[in-house]
């Protein structure tokens, strides 16, 4: 692995010595909060600060006493996989009063606490900001009342606040995702998938109510993820006469041999007159107009329950660490900030800017400026809405899967087909990748043919690793026979190689002079040009769930260490990020070479931990990390060196990582990225259509669409060649390697952590709609 750049700022330069940090969870609970608490505690202790739990949220801060307890490394063990919040949460009316905040300030000063990590919603964070603004005045009052010494005012002169948003509704502006949202989507999709089986048996219509009093994110995304027929959300009420349109859509789908209908309703759904749209109203409407057997399911608090998803564990861990770094760097003049997620990047944004933007959304909705409300929610929300509107609504375009199957491929195919049809194209599906292509396994696919595909795992089209170079002449013949004007390839590293081969073939076969685009889909997440691939999140959840069960199997027994082998080829993404999500002690990967000395050091480190209160250890190994240090070798080494302290077990997870229904993230990522790819295809077809034919032979007409930090970017595949290690089938630079120190820090190792990307306070004002947009809305 490359040596750290001396110009970068490293974690050792930041010290928490003499600082006291307190963490609390407030308001409603959300899965993943425990992961954030754990990360704050361990990162705080790691930098030498004292860390305190504040139990029962602001109520515990006001009451003081045993509600404020010092945290230890061991006190946050085995909590990463737990839902809810183990330190408790409560709504506190007393903290809203000046007297209540005075009590809270007194309790904090008694413990020397001047740094707060607040995990909650906009109300909790607004209260924290008010507390910060009043802090110096509160201390002066405490001195006047004789409750603290005069020198305490100078010693504890400033209160520093960093927030993390824990809310399943994803209703906070300034972040793409809040802690708990992805887990709530998992609960919703589990229920929808179960309901769909019974609905198909009886040809029923189901009306599902999901949470979201003021925000329709859960309804919107779950609707995309399950292929719902209709979605009703607060921010975008349906136009007058929507009842008739909805019934026509349901009737048309049923006539197209679809045996069930799914309607998703956010609990805060309204019409254009701000009148609530209830599930009972929708049910009665369907029964009256269509006579369909219709049932209502209200999911309620089941959406808040269960274990956090892999995404939420990783998000919470990253945010918790970033929150501590923000507190270490803060000054008396630094405004309270919120640690947020923008694309795939952790950022800090001013707390009150986010709160004000969130309040503006509600104000716009109250004033019936609904289009503006959507714009204010942010770019991602706007794109999701456009995506679902398009899915609810010439050229010949072929779509195919290439490489190993990955959960979410079917959602991507469905999205491509329906977006393509809605834009006037004829869509052709190719079975079995390029092997099926040269054999002529190509047929036109209609709107209804991809119904119900979103929740299906694997590849319904079939997929093979066959590359096109050996059969390029026959493939060109099939392109000519079916008059294919564009290609959309969904797959992994083989898909990337295929595009390069087709680009080369343009010199000999004009049939390949058409727009071609690739969407990355592989559990290995090893495609150059993209931080994330469809299928990787589902694989991570499979790994995390399995690791949870494996660790639980040792509960109550003697101390035990598990050696787990993951997939990924030479790419260590699954081992690293899966290790972070499951609380692993080590993860061995190809990208970070290791030797017997490091193995021995890891064993000794784990042995020391096992001699204390730690009962279970977890070590992950990427399948191709080292040809000599095999899973068996590592298992035998740990077994021998840990003799008398712990025993070992090993597990090879194998192809279970590729199977199963796609996670909500993969369903939605596949839908969104594939829709964007089809929009690019449409644009390129128009640009390259000349004299009655499509002719595209420039580099930018053969692209890969990938997630790069914060945005989806189209990149010519030829430009990605220099970024690729073709021998080991991985990108030369991989963003997730920066997460490896986090895993080690949280496992109590001393290591360097690059914070050169941290410390930049950003603003959310760029999410405001332009004047022209606002005027149209009004």
XYZ file of C-alpha atoms in Angstrom:
778
model
C 0.000 0.000 0.000
C 1.315 3.460 -0.838
C 2.977 5.397 1.978
C 1.034 8.367 3.396
C 1.685 11.731 1.779
C 3.662 13.927 4.185
C 1.526 16.913 3.158
C -1.596 15.303 4.513
C -2.815 16.080 7.994
C -2.945 12.963 10.110
C -4.921 12.029 13.116
C -1.926 12.071 15.470
C -1.874 15.870 15.166
C -5.261 16.041 16.882
C -5.491 15.444 20.608
C -8.476 15.182 22.883
C -6.440 15.266 26.084
C -8.246 17.297 28.726
C -11.503 17.332 26.773
C -14.776 15.787 27.882
C -17.263 14.640 25.255
C -20.836 13.596 25.960
C -23.099 11.702 23.581
C -26.886 11.518 23.766
C -29.751 10.302 21.609
C -32.907 12.375 21.569
C -36.397 12.238 20.108
C -37.523 9.131 18.257
C -35.196 6.157 18.046
C -33.670 4.911 14.797
C -31.709 1.786 13.902
C -28.013 2.633 13.712
C -27.988 5.076 16.632
C -26.018 2.536 18.680
C -23.372 2.368 15.968
C -22.985 6.154 16.147
C -22.752 6.069 19.957
C -20.147 3.306 19.766
C -18.045 5.230 17.235
C -18.169 8.445 19.285
C -17.124 6.636 22.462
C -14.276 4.676 20.922
C -12.954 7.533 18.797
C -13.189 9.873 21.792
C -11.276 7.471 24.027
C -8.805 6.872 21.218
C -7.833 10.561 21.118
C -7.468 10.704 24.897
C -10.724 12.460 25.783
C -13.134 11.501 28.543
C -16.421 10.338 27.072
C -19.772 10.314 28.846
C -23.124 8.740 28.114
C -26.155 10.915 28.760
C -28.999 8.463 29.280
C -32.591 9.316 28.317
C -31.676 12.218 26.058
C -32.228 15.789 27.223
C -34.301 14.510 30.137
C -31.217 12.768 31.466
C -29.168 15.915 30.971
C -31.705 17.927 32.985
C -32.068 15.301 35.732
C -28.319 14.604 35.986
C -27.173 12.102 38.602
C -26.754 8.564 37.333
C -28.038 9.623 33.902
C -24.572 11.006 33.124
C -22.014 8.208 33.254
C -18.469 7.912 32.033
C -18.120 5.472 29.158
C -15.437 2.821 28.739
C -14.233 0.929 25.692
C -16.018 -2.218 26.846
C -19.298 -0.429 27.619
C -20.070 -0.148 23.885
C -19.127 -3.733 23.007
C -21.760 -5.873 21.260
C -24.071 -2.927 20.557
C -23.320 -2.362 16.852
C -25.942 -4.895 15.795
C -28.658 -3.713 18.190
C -31.623 -1.648 17.042
C -32.999 1.342 18.911
C -30.709 3.152 21.326
C -29.264 1.428 24.379
C -28.633 4.721 26.196
C -32.290 5.637 25.929
C -34.144 8.501 24.307
C -36.927 10.731 25.574
C -38.791 13.870 24.626
C -38.162 16.509 27.294
C -40.541 19.436 27.802
C -38.407 20.747 30.662
C -35.384 21.289 28.408
C -37.518 23.616 26.295
C -37.673 25.973 29.270
C -34.892 28.278 30.438
C -34.947 26.671 33.884
C -34.487 23.220 32.380
C -31.495 24.314 30.306
C -29.988 25.933 33.406
C -30.167 22.582 35.225
C -28.631 20.845 32.216
C -25.745 23.333 32.077
C -25.074 22.795 35.786
C -24.946 19.033 35.338
C -22.543 19.292 32.387
C -20.204 21.684 34.191
C -20.063 19.331 37.176
C -18.571 16.717 34.836
C -16.424 19.198 32.905
C -18.357 18.514 29.693
C -18.187 21.203 27.007
C -18.491 18.995 23.903
C -21.803 17.444 22.897
C -22.593 14.880 20.207
C -26.355 14.998 19.718
C -28.022 12.229 17.700
C -31.607 13.133 16.866
C -33.944 15.006 14.548
C -34.338 18.692 13.708
C -36.104 19.461 17.000
C -33.332 17.901 19.071
C -30.622 19.656 17.073
C -32.413 23.003 17.232
C -32.563 22.635 21.014
C -28.845 21.892 21.083
C -28.067 25.033 19.097
C -30.178 27.185 21.445
C -28.355 25.611 24.379
C -25.019 26.560 22.773
C -26.122 30.157 22.205
C -27.309 30.542 25.787
C -24.328 28.767 27.339
C -22.305 31.744 28.606
C -25.432 33.373 30.051
C -26.390 30.135 31.784
C -22.946 29.883 33.386
C -23.200 33.454 34.674
C -26.563 32.620 36.237
C -25.084 29.561 37.895
C -22.319 31.709 39.388
C -24.879 34.229 40.674
C -26.814 31.398 42.324
C -23.611 30.084 43.909
C -23.879 26.725 42.147
C -20.494 26.953 40.416
C -17.271 28.879 41.045
C -16.548 32.095 39.134
C -13.492 30.605 37.407
C -15.728 27.939 35.835
C -17.126 30.593 33.477
C -13.679 31.039 31.943
C -12.723 27.361 32.141
C -15.906 26.160 30.424
C -16.504 29.301 28.379
C -17.830 27.650 25.192
C -20.110 24.726 24.474
C -19.345 22.892 21.251
C -22.105 21.029 19.429
C -21.915 18.457 16.620
C -25.075 16.764 15.454
C -25.868 13.522 13.690
C -29.341 13.012 12.298
C -31.085 9.867 13.495
C -34.449 9.608 11.779
C -36.060 6.887 9.716
C -38.053 9.510 7.756
C -34.983 11.029 6.051
C -36.677 14.395 6.489
C -33.637 16.532 7.347
C -32.233 18.837 4.676
C -28.468 18.923 4.213
C -27.852 15.179 4.109
C -28.676 12.548 1.507
C -29.394 9.912 4.150
C -30.132 9.974 7.862
C -29.207 7.204 10.285
C -32.008 4.624 10.350
C -33.584 5.310 6.964
C -31.986 2.392 5.142
C -32.926 -0.018 7.945
C -36.525 1.209 7.861
C -36.563 0.549 4.130
C -35.361 -2.992 4.837
C -38.331 -3.538 7.170
C -40.766 -2.100 4.607
C -39.397 -4.180 1.738
C -39.451 -7.348 3.847
C -43.151 -6.762 4.501
C -43.927 -5.834 0.888
C -42.105 -8.891 -0.462
C -44.092 -11.095 1.930
C -47.378 -9.420 1.036
C -46.732 -9.767 -2.684
C -46.732 -13.563 -2.444
C -50.185 -13.692 -0.846
C -51.497 -10.911 -3.089
C -50.527 -12.863 -6.208
C -52.242 -15.961 -4.876
C -55.602 -14.190 -4.575
C -55.282 -11.403 -7.176
C -55.509 -8.730 -4.515
C -54.730 -5.064 -4.232
C -52.791 -3.966 -1.161
C -52.707 -0.427 0.176
C -49.691 0.039 2.457
C -49.174 2.955 4.810
C -45.577 3.775 5.682
C -44.229 6.408 8.059
C -43.585 9.945 6.932
C -45.877 12.639 8.366
C -44.059 15.439 6.572
C -41.665 13.586 4.279
C -42.504 11.017 1.629
C -39.022 9.540 1.268
C -39.887 6.100 2.651
C -42.985 5.884 0.470
C -41.154 7.156 -2.605
C -38.163 4.845 -2.324
C -40.086 1.771 -1.187
C -42.429 2.371 -4.136
C -39.435 2.298 -6.476
C -37.962 -0.710 -4.707
C -41.068 -2.889 -4.954
C -42.417 -1.660 -8.289
C -45.559 -0.147 -6.787
C -48.396 0.846 -9.096
C -49.034 4.159 -7.327
C -47.317 6.244 -4.644
C -48.820 9.101 -2.626
C -46.522 11.484 -0.732
C -46.946 14.826 1.086
C -44.473 16.886 -0.979
C -46.077 16.179 -4.340
C -49.854 15.805 -3.984
C -51.547 14.317 -7.041
C -53.342 16.572 -9.500
C -57.118 16.884 -9.300
C -58.745 13.843 -10.847
C -55.951 11.558 -9.656
C -58.461 8.975 -8.483
C -59.589 8.199 -12.017
C -56.021 8.056 -13.349
C -54.949 5.709 -10.571
C -57.859 3.361 -11.192
C -57.113 3.342 -14.918
C -53.495 2.420 -14.159
C -54.525 -0.389 -11.795
C -57.042 -1.708 -14.296
C -54.526 -1.629 -17.158
C -51.948 -3.492 -15.083
C -54.483 -6.137 -14.100
C -55.535 -6.502 -17.736
C -51.864 -7.037 -18.595
C -51.935 -10.266 -16.570
C -50.542 -8.682 -13.428
C -52.107 -10.542 -10.511
C -51.605 -7.914 -7.846
C -51.493 -4.179 -7.278
C -49.453 -2.332 -4.674
C -50.261 1.227 -3.593
C -47.871 2.952 -1.160
C -49.255 5.805 0.949
C -47.134 7.997 3.223
C -48.932 8.653 6.512
C -48.828 12.385 5.753
C -50.088 12.120 2.155
C -52.355 15.009 1.135
C -54.180 16.263 -1.922
C -53.783 19.679 -3.565
C -56.107 21.211 -0.973
C -54.035 19.868 1.948
C -56.747 17.315 2.699
C -55.344 14.017 4.054
C -55.371 10.992 1.755
C -55.839 7.971 3.984
C -55.340 4.304 3.227
C -59.022 3.690 3.990
C -60.033 6.299 1.417
C -57.792 4.694 -1.206
C -59.123 1.225 -0.400
C -62.770 2.305 -0.662
C -61.998 4.084 -3.932
C -60.498 0.944 -5.507
C -63.345 -1.270 -4.277
C -66.018 1.152 -5.477
C -64.538 1.913 -8.908
C -62.920 -1.422 -9.806
C -64.375 -4.011 -7.466
C -60.910 -5.393 -6.699
C -60.351 -7.393 -3.512
C -58.423 -4.739 -1.563
C -56.674 -4.886 1.811
C -54.961 -2.272 3.955
C -51.711 -2.809 5.856
C -50.359 -0.136 8.203
C -46.723 -0.913 9.010
C -46.435 1.441 12.006
C -43.535 1.064 14.410
C -42.291 -2.160 12.854
C -40.375 0.223 10.573
C -38.336 1.420 13.561
C -37.567 -2.078 14.798
C -35.057 -4.777 14.042
C -31.317 -4.753 13.584
C -29.653 -1.960 11.601
C -28.676 -2.662 8.015
C -25.041 -2.778 6.898
C -25.459 0.678 5.325
C -26.682 2.201 8.590
C -23.893 0.587 10.614
C -21.257 1.935 8.246
C -22.933 5.354 7.990
C -23.249 5.631 11.776
C -19.628 4.572 12.320
C -18.310 7.070 9.775
C -20.481 9.862 11.168
C -19.515 9.112 14.767
C -15.809 9.290 13.980
C -16.280 12.460 11.913
C -18.264 14.042 14.776
C -15.369 13.537 17.190
C -12.915 14.983 14.660
C -15.197 18.005 14.258
C -15.230 18.545 18.025
C -11.431 18.323 18.183
C -11.095 20.999 15.507
C -13.810 23.346 16.733
C -13.140 26.791 18.184
C -15.252 29.211 20.210
C -16.422 30.837 16.950
C -17.247 27.614 15.108
C -21.000 27.282 14.534
C -22.777 24.103 15.577
C -22.611 21.678 12.676
C -24.210 18.471 11.487
C -22.209 15.571 10.069
C -23.929 14.695 6.805
C -23.653 12.369 3.839
C -23.343 13.875 0.359
C -23.133 11.176 -2.275
C -20.473 8.921 -0.822
C -18.694 11.657 1.144
C -18.957 12.724 4.786
C -19.319 16.505 5.077
C -20.051 19.038 7.798
C -22.816 21.578 7.308
C -23.994 24.360 9.635
C -26.730 22.993 11.845
C -29.077 25.968 11.628
C -28.819 26.194 7.834
C -30.095 22.620 7.694
C -32.837 23.291 10.238
C -33.982 26.441 8.426
C -34.042 24.617 5.098
C -36.064 21.795 6.661
C -38.520 24.341 8.058
C -38.745 26.046 4.661
C -39.850 22.738 3.145
C -42.774 22.523 5.561
C -43.620 26.186 4.999
C -43.662 25.652 1.228
C -45.948 22.647 1.651
C -48.303 24.571 3.947
C -48.501 27.313 1.302
C -49.111 24.746 -1.466
C -45.797 25.500 -3.185
C -45.225 21.785 -3.683
C -42.708 21.898 -6.556
C -40.550 24.228 -4.481
C -40.807 21.857 -1.521
C -39.399 19.046 -3.670
C -36.527 21.265 -4.840
C -35.745 22.239 -1.262
C -35.547 18.576 -0.243
C -32.443 18.387 -2.411
C -31.172 17.021 -5.690
C -31.416 13.337 -4.752
C -35.065 13.614 -3.717
C -35.919 15.519 -6.891
C -34.210 12.871 -9.036
C -36.030 10.041 -7.262
C -39.366 11.728 -7.857
C -38.622 12.279 -11.543
C -37.562 8.636 -11.764
C -40.795 7.275 -10.296
C -42.932 9.659 -12.376
C -41.155 8.395 -15.485
C -41.675 4.766 -14.472
C -45.365 5.446 -13.991
C -45.714 6.771 -17.542
C -37.636 5.838 -32.317
C -34.915 3.880 -31.565
C -34.036 0.241 -30.863
C -32.062 -0.192 -27.645
C -30.699 -3.504 -26.368
C -30.033 -4.254 -22.708
C -28.013 -7.206 -21.403
C -26.280 -8.475 -18.271
C -22.614 -9.458 -18.379
C -20.517 -11.191 -15.714
C -21.574 -12.826 -12.455
C -25.128 -12.241 -11.176
C -25.644 -9.433 -8.670
C -28.747 -8.559 -6.689
C -30.309 -5.438 -8.182
C -29.582 -6.325 -11.809
C -33.264 -6.999 -12.427
C -34.275 -3.656 -10.966
C -31.789 -1.995 -13.330
C -33.173 -3.880 -16.341
C -36.758 -2.992 -15.414
C -35.865 0.664 -15.037
C -34.024 0.726 -18.374
C -36.885 -0.956 -20.198
C -39.606 1.282 -18.813
C -37.669 4.535 -19.134
C -36.719 3.551 -22.671
C -40.320 2.777 -23.608
C -41.542 6.009 -22.022
C -39.058 7.908 -24.190
C -40.357 6.249 -27.337
C -37.746 3.536 -27.900
C -38.209 -0.129 -28.696
C -36.441 -2.113 -25.999
C -34.753 -5.448 -26.706
C -33.604 -7.876 -24.020
C -30.572 -10.083 -24.679
C -30.452 -13.361 -22.760
C -27.209 -14.807 -21.369
C -24.981 -11.822 -22.089
C -22.773 -11.779 -25.187
C -23.067 -15.550 -25.515
C -26.778 -15.137 -26.080
C -26.138 -12.079 -28.231
C -24.109 -13.885 -30.872
C -26.564 -16.801 -30.777
C -29.465 -14.458 -31.517
C -31.238 -14.765 -28.139
C -32.727 -11.300 -28.578
C -36.369 -10.336 -28.267
C -38.398 -7.182 -27.875
C -39.531 -6.604 -24.292
C -42.697 -4.728 -23.375
C -43.657 -2.673 -20.336
C -45.511 -5.513 -18.622
C -42.762 -8.062 -19.273
C -40.604 -6.607 -16.509
C -43.356 -6.262 -13.922
C -42.318 -7.607 -10.519
C -38.633 -7.748 -11.435
C -37.444 -5.216 -8.862
C -37.437 -7.547 -5.876
C -36.015 -10.580 -7.691
C -32.429 -11.626 -6.967
C -29.933 -12.868 -9.524
C -30.384 -12.133 -13.225
C -33.698 -13.007 -14.859
C -32.180 -12.230 -18.263
C -29.372 -14.658 -17.569
C -25.752 -13.567 -17.495
C -22.462 -15.057 -18.649
C -18.822 -14.028 -18.393
C -18.284 -14.476 -22.145
C -16.481 -11.513 -23.736
C -17.504 -10.316 -27.210
C -14.091 -10.285 -28.966
C -14.214 -13.933 -30.130
C -17.713 -13.549 -31.549
C -17.621 -9.930 -32.656
C -18.607 -10.714 -36.264
C -21.725 -12.645 -35.245
C -22.654 -9.974 -32.700
C -22.335 -7.301 -35.414
C -24.599 -9.415 -37.599
C -27.237 -9.566 -34.835
C -26.915 -5.797 -34.301
C -27.615 -5.296 -38.001
C -30.430 -7.853 -38.099
C -32.333 -6.234 -35.206
C -31.284 -2.697 -36.122
C -29.894 -2.080 -32.635
C -29.136 1.633 -32.242
C -27.712 1.616 -28.695
C -26.449 -0.771 -26.013
C -26.912 -0.720 -22.258
C -24.680 -3.244 -20.480
C -25.252 -4.052 -16.813
C -22.443 -5.967 -15.156
C -19.068 -6.111 -13.463
C -15.451 -6.144 -14.614
C -16.314 -8.334 -17.615
C -18.801 -5.686 -18.747
C -16.026 -3.072 -18.557
C -13.703 -5.297 -20.638
C -16.554 -5.918 -23.087
C -17.054 -2.210 -23.713
C -13.338 -1.799 -24.397
C -13.481 -4.656 -26.907
C -16.561 -3.245 -28.639
C -14.893 0.159 -28.806
C -11.913 -1.433 -30.556
C -14.261 -3.305 -32.918
C -15.704 -0.013 -34.199
C -12.741 0.259 -36.577
C -13.887 -2.867 -38.421
C -17.647 -3.019 -37.794
C -19.786 0.106 -38.112
C -22.589 -1.687 -36.256
C -20.764 -0.810 -33.033
C -20.695 2.898 -33.878
C -23.698 3.462 -31.622
C -24.023 4.902 -28.103
C -22.904 2.305 -25.570
C -23.058 2.682 -21.807
C -22.296 0.441 -18.872
C -23.888 0.368 -15.427
C -21.659 -1.321 -12.791
C -23.225 -4.356 -11.107
C -21.052 -6.740 -9.104
C -20.828 -7.831 -5.479
C -17.051 -7.358 -5.628
C -17.362 -3.593 -6.216
C -14.201 -3.716 -8.323
C -15.279 -1.723 -11.397
C -12.971 1.214 -12.200
C -14.716 4.564 -12.422
C -17.319 3.889 -9.744
C -17.209 3.999 -5.946
C -20.246 1.707 -5.735
C -21.709 -1.136 -7.785
C -25.188 -2.628 -7.826
C -25.210 -5.779 -5.684
C -22.427 -4.845 -3.254
C -24.835 -3.563 -0.597
C -26.867 -6.787 -0.663
C -23.676 -8.807 -0.314
C -22.580 -6.622 2.616
C -25.912 -7.191 4.346
C -25.549 -10.936 3.812
C -22.046 -10.839 5.327
C -23.142 -8.657 8.236
C -26.193 -10.779 9.043
C -24.126 -13.961 8.894
C -21.407 -12.506 11.105
C -24.054 -11.437 13.623
C -25.408 -14.978 13.746
C -21.969 -16.521 13.950
C -20.995 -14.281 16.862
C -24.314 -14.963 18.555
C -23.677 -18.704 18.285
C -20.795 -18.248 20.730
C -22.865 -16.292 23.229
C -22.497 -17.755 26.705
C -19.674 -20.106 25.683
C -15.971 -19.713 26.256
C -14.015 -17.052 24.387
C -13.989 -17.704 20.665
C -12.568 -16.124 17.491
C -14.156 -16.630 14.091
C -12.164 -16.538 10.842
C -14.497 -15.596 7.970
C -13.611 -15.742 4.258
C -15.457 -13.340 1.949
C -15.717 -13.080 -1.832
C -14.387 -10.234 -3.955
C -11.553 -11.690 -6.033
C -8.575 -9.432 -5.431
C -10.793 -6.567 -4.279
C -10.968 -6.212 -0.491
C -14.114 -4.076 -0.403
C -16.411 -6.748 1.051
C -13.884 -7.818 3.688
C -13.102 -4.232 4.742
C -16.542 -2.680 4.784
C -18.143 -5.906 5.991
C -15.607 -5.879 8.820
C -16.510 -2.295 9.706
C -20.230 -3.150 9.696
C -19.841 -6.266 11.838
C -17.267 -4.926 14.306
C -14.383 -7.104 13.125
C -10.973 -7.040 14.776
C -9.043 -7.427 11.510
C -9.635 -7.766 7.786
C -6.920 -9.120 5.481
C -6.995 -7.872 1.886
C -4.792 -7.957 -1.213
C -4.557 -4.151 -1.485
C -2.845 -3.891 1.910
C -0.031 -6.472 1.973
C 0.627 -8.198 5.284
C 3.236 -10.587 6.616
C 3.650 -13.067 9.436
C 4.710 -10.288 11.814
C 1.411 -8.470 11.311
C -0.517 -11.706 11.716
C 1.323 -12.354 14.964
C 0.663 -8.787 16.168
C -3.037 -9.203 15.424
C -3.180 -12.445 17.378
C -1.416 -10.854 20.357
C -3.735 -7.834 20.228
C -6.797 -10.087 20.180
C -5.375 -12.226 22.980
C -5.005 -9.173 25.206
C -8.596 -8.123 24.470
C -9.844 -11.624 25.187
C -8.216 -11.569 28.621
C -10.564 -8.724 29.580
C -14.312 -8.732 29.022
C -14.346 -9.378 25.263
C -15.935 -12.776 24.626
C -15.921 -13.026 20.828
C -13.550 -11.975 18.087
C -14.062 -11.681 14.352
C -11.432 -11.754 11.598
C -12.321 -11.393 7.929
C -10.171 -12.508 5.017
C -10.660 -11.614 1.373
C -10.501 -14.769 -0.737
C -7.446 -13.698 -2.810
C -5.621 -11.559 -0.253
C -2.564 -13.820 -0.209
C -1.851 -17.140 -1.895
C 0.179 -18.481 1.049
C -1.653 -17.063 4.052
C -4.819 -18.968 3.309
C -7.946 -19.105 5.437
C -6.796 -22.478 6.768
C -3.343 -21.075 7.606
C -4.787 -18.079 9.476
C -7.242 -20.343 11.292
C -4.440 -22.676 12.394
C -2.207 -19.756 13.431
C -4.908 -18.137 15.561
C -5.855 -21.528 17.029
C -2.273 -22.263 18.057
C -1.330 -18.814 19.344
C -4.625 -18.336 21.185
C -4.463 -21.689 22.936
C -5.535 -21.333 26.533
C -7.197 -17.973 25.930
C -9.634 -18.579 23.068
C -10.498 -21.213 20.524
C -11.196 -20.695 16.806
C -13.781 -21.512 14.193
C -13.690 -20.783 10.470
C -16.403 -20.133 7.893
C -16.227 -19.659 4.125
C -19.304 -17.647 3.162
C -19.134 -18.538 -0.528
C -21.892 -17.802 -3.008
C -24.499 -16.974 -0.378
C -23.064 -13.449 -0.758
C -24.411 -13.326 -4.332
C -27.857 -14.676 -3.557
C -31.038 -13.432 -1.968
C -33.418 -10.608 -2.675
C -31.734 -7.263 -3.362
C -31.516 -4.769 -0.531
C -33.532 -1.529 -0.743
C -30.319 0.340 -1.567
C -29.523 -1.948 -4.502
C -33.088 -1.836 -5.810
C -33.101 1.936 -5.735
C -29.525 2.418 -6.892
C -30.173 0.051 -9.797
C -33.390 1.854 -10.689
C -31.880 5.325 -10.438
C -28.573 4.709 -12.195
C -30.181 2.700 -14.995
C -32.783 5.421 -15.585
C -29.997 7.998 -15.821
C -28.117 5.761 -18.251
C -31.184 5.509 -20.488
C -31.624 9.277 -20.449
C -27.999 9.580 -21.598
C -28.671 7.024 -24.329
C -31.671 9.039 -25.562
C -29.605 12.209 -25.640
C -26.751 10.541 -27.520
C -29.125 8.960 -30.022
C -30.491 12.387 -30.899
C -26.994 13.897 -31.097
C -25.610 11.145 -33.354
C -28.607 10.668 -35.660
C -27.594 11.968 -39.081
C -28.984 11.306 -42.562
C -31.393 8.636 -41.399
C -28.972 6.620 -39.246
C -27.176 6.614 -35.937
C -23.404 6.948 -36.157
C -21.343 7.423 -32.979
C -17.592 6.854 -33.049
C -16.224 9.304 -30.489
C -14.773 8.276 -27.139
C -17.587 9.965 -25.218
C -20.193 7.776 -26.925
C -18.871 4.682 -25.123
C -19.110 5.396 -21.403
C -19.337 3.931 -17.933
C -21.812 5.550 -15.552
C -20.370 5.473 -12.050
C -20.781 7.009 -8.623
C -17.794 9.288 -7.991
C -17.837 10.702 -4.454
C -20.988 12.811 -4.658
C -22.346 12.472 -8.173
C -23.128 10.015 -10.955
C -20.635 10.650 -13.738
C -20.406 9.420 -17.346
C -16.786 8.532 -18.149
C -15.401 7.315 -21.495
C -14.156 3.782 -20.852
C -10.958 4.403 -22.794
C -10.014 7.070 -20.240
C -10.423 4.562 -17.410
C -7.751 2.208 -18.753
C -4.953 4.061 -16.958
C -6.884 3.779 -13.682
C -7.174 0.001 -13.946
C -5.056 -2.920 -12.739
C -6.123 -5.395 -15.409
C -4.084 -8.284 -13.971
C -5.920 -8.217 -10.647
C -9.151 -6.762 -12.030
C -9.333 -3.830 -9.624
C -9.039 -0.029 -9.813
C -5.577 1.296 -8.970
C -7.061 3.691 -6.412
C -10.007 2.737 -4.184
C -11.824 5.180 -1.921
C -12.804 2.652 0.741
C -9.165 2.048 1.733
C -9.561 5.232 3.808
C -12.120 3.356 5.927
C -9.629 0.702 7.039
C -8.129 2.830 9.830
C -11.660 3.355 11.187
C -12.113 -0.384 11.597
C -8.752 -0.655 13.380
C -9.449 2.333 15.629
C -12.816 0.908 16.644
C -11.086 -2.426 17.353
C -8.642 -0.641 19.725
C -5.566 -0.559 17.500
C -3.259 2.454 17.385
C -3.008 3.604 13.787
C -2.802 6.656 11.549
C -5.991 8.193 10.237
C -5.913 10.630 7.336
C -8.182 13.585 8.085
C -7.105 15.735 5.149
C -10.639 15.529 3.723
C -12.206 16.618 7.001
C -12.767 19.986 8.563
C -14.468 21.775 5.700
C -17.713 23.392 6.714
C -20.082 23.433 3.754
C -23.391 25.153 3.157
C -26.767 23.888 2.040
C -27.988 27.044 0.299
C -27.054 25.582 -3.086
C -30.078 23.286 -2.768
C -32.489 26.212 -2.975
C -34.519 26.353 -6.193
C -33.688 29.018 -8.713
C -35.966 32.015 -8.958
C -37.389 30.681 -12.188
C -38.296 27.410 -10.511
C -39.987 29.184 -7.625
C -42.014 31.415 -9.904
C -43.249 28.435 -11.878
C -44.245 26.735 -8.650
C -46.250 29.746 -7.531
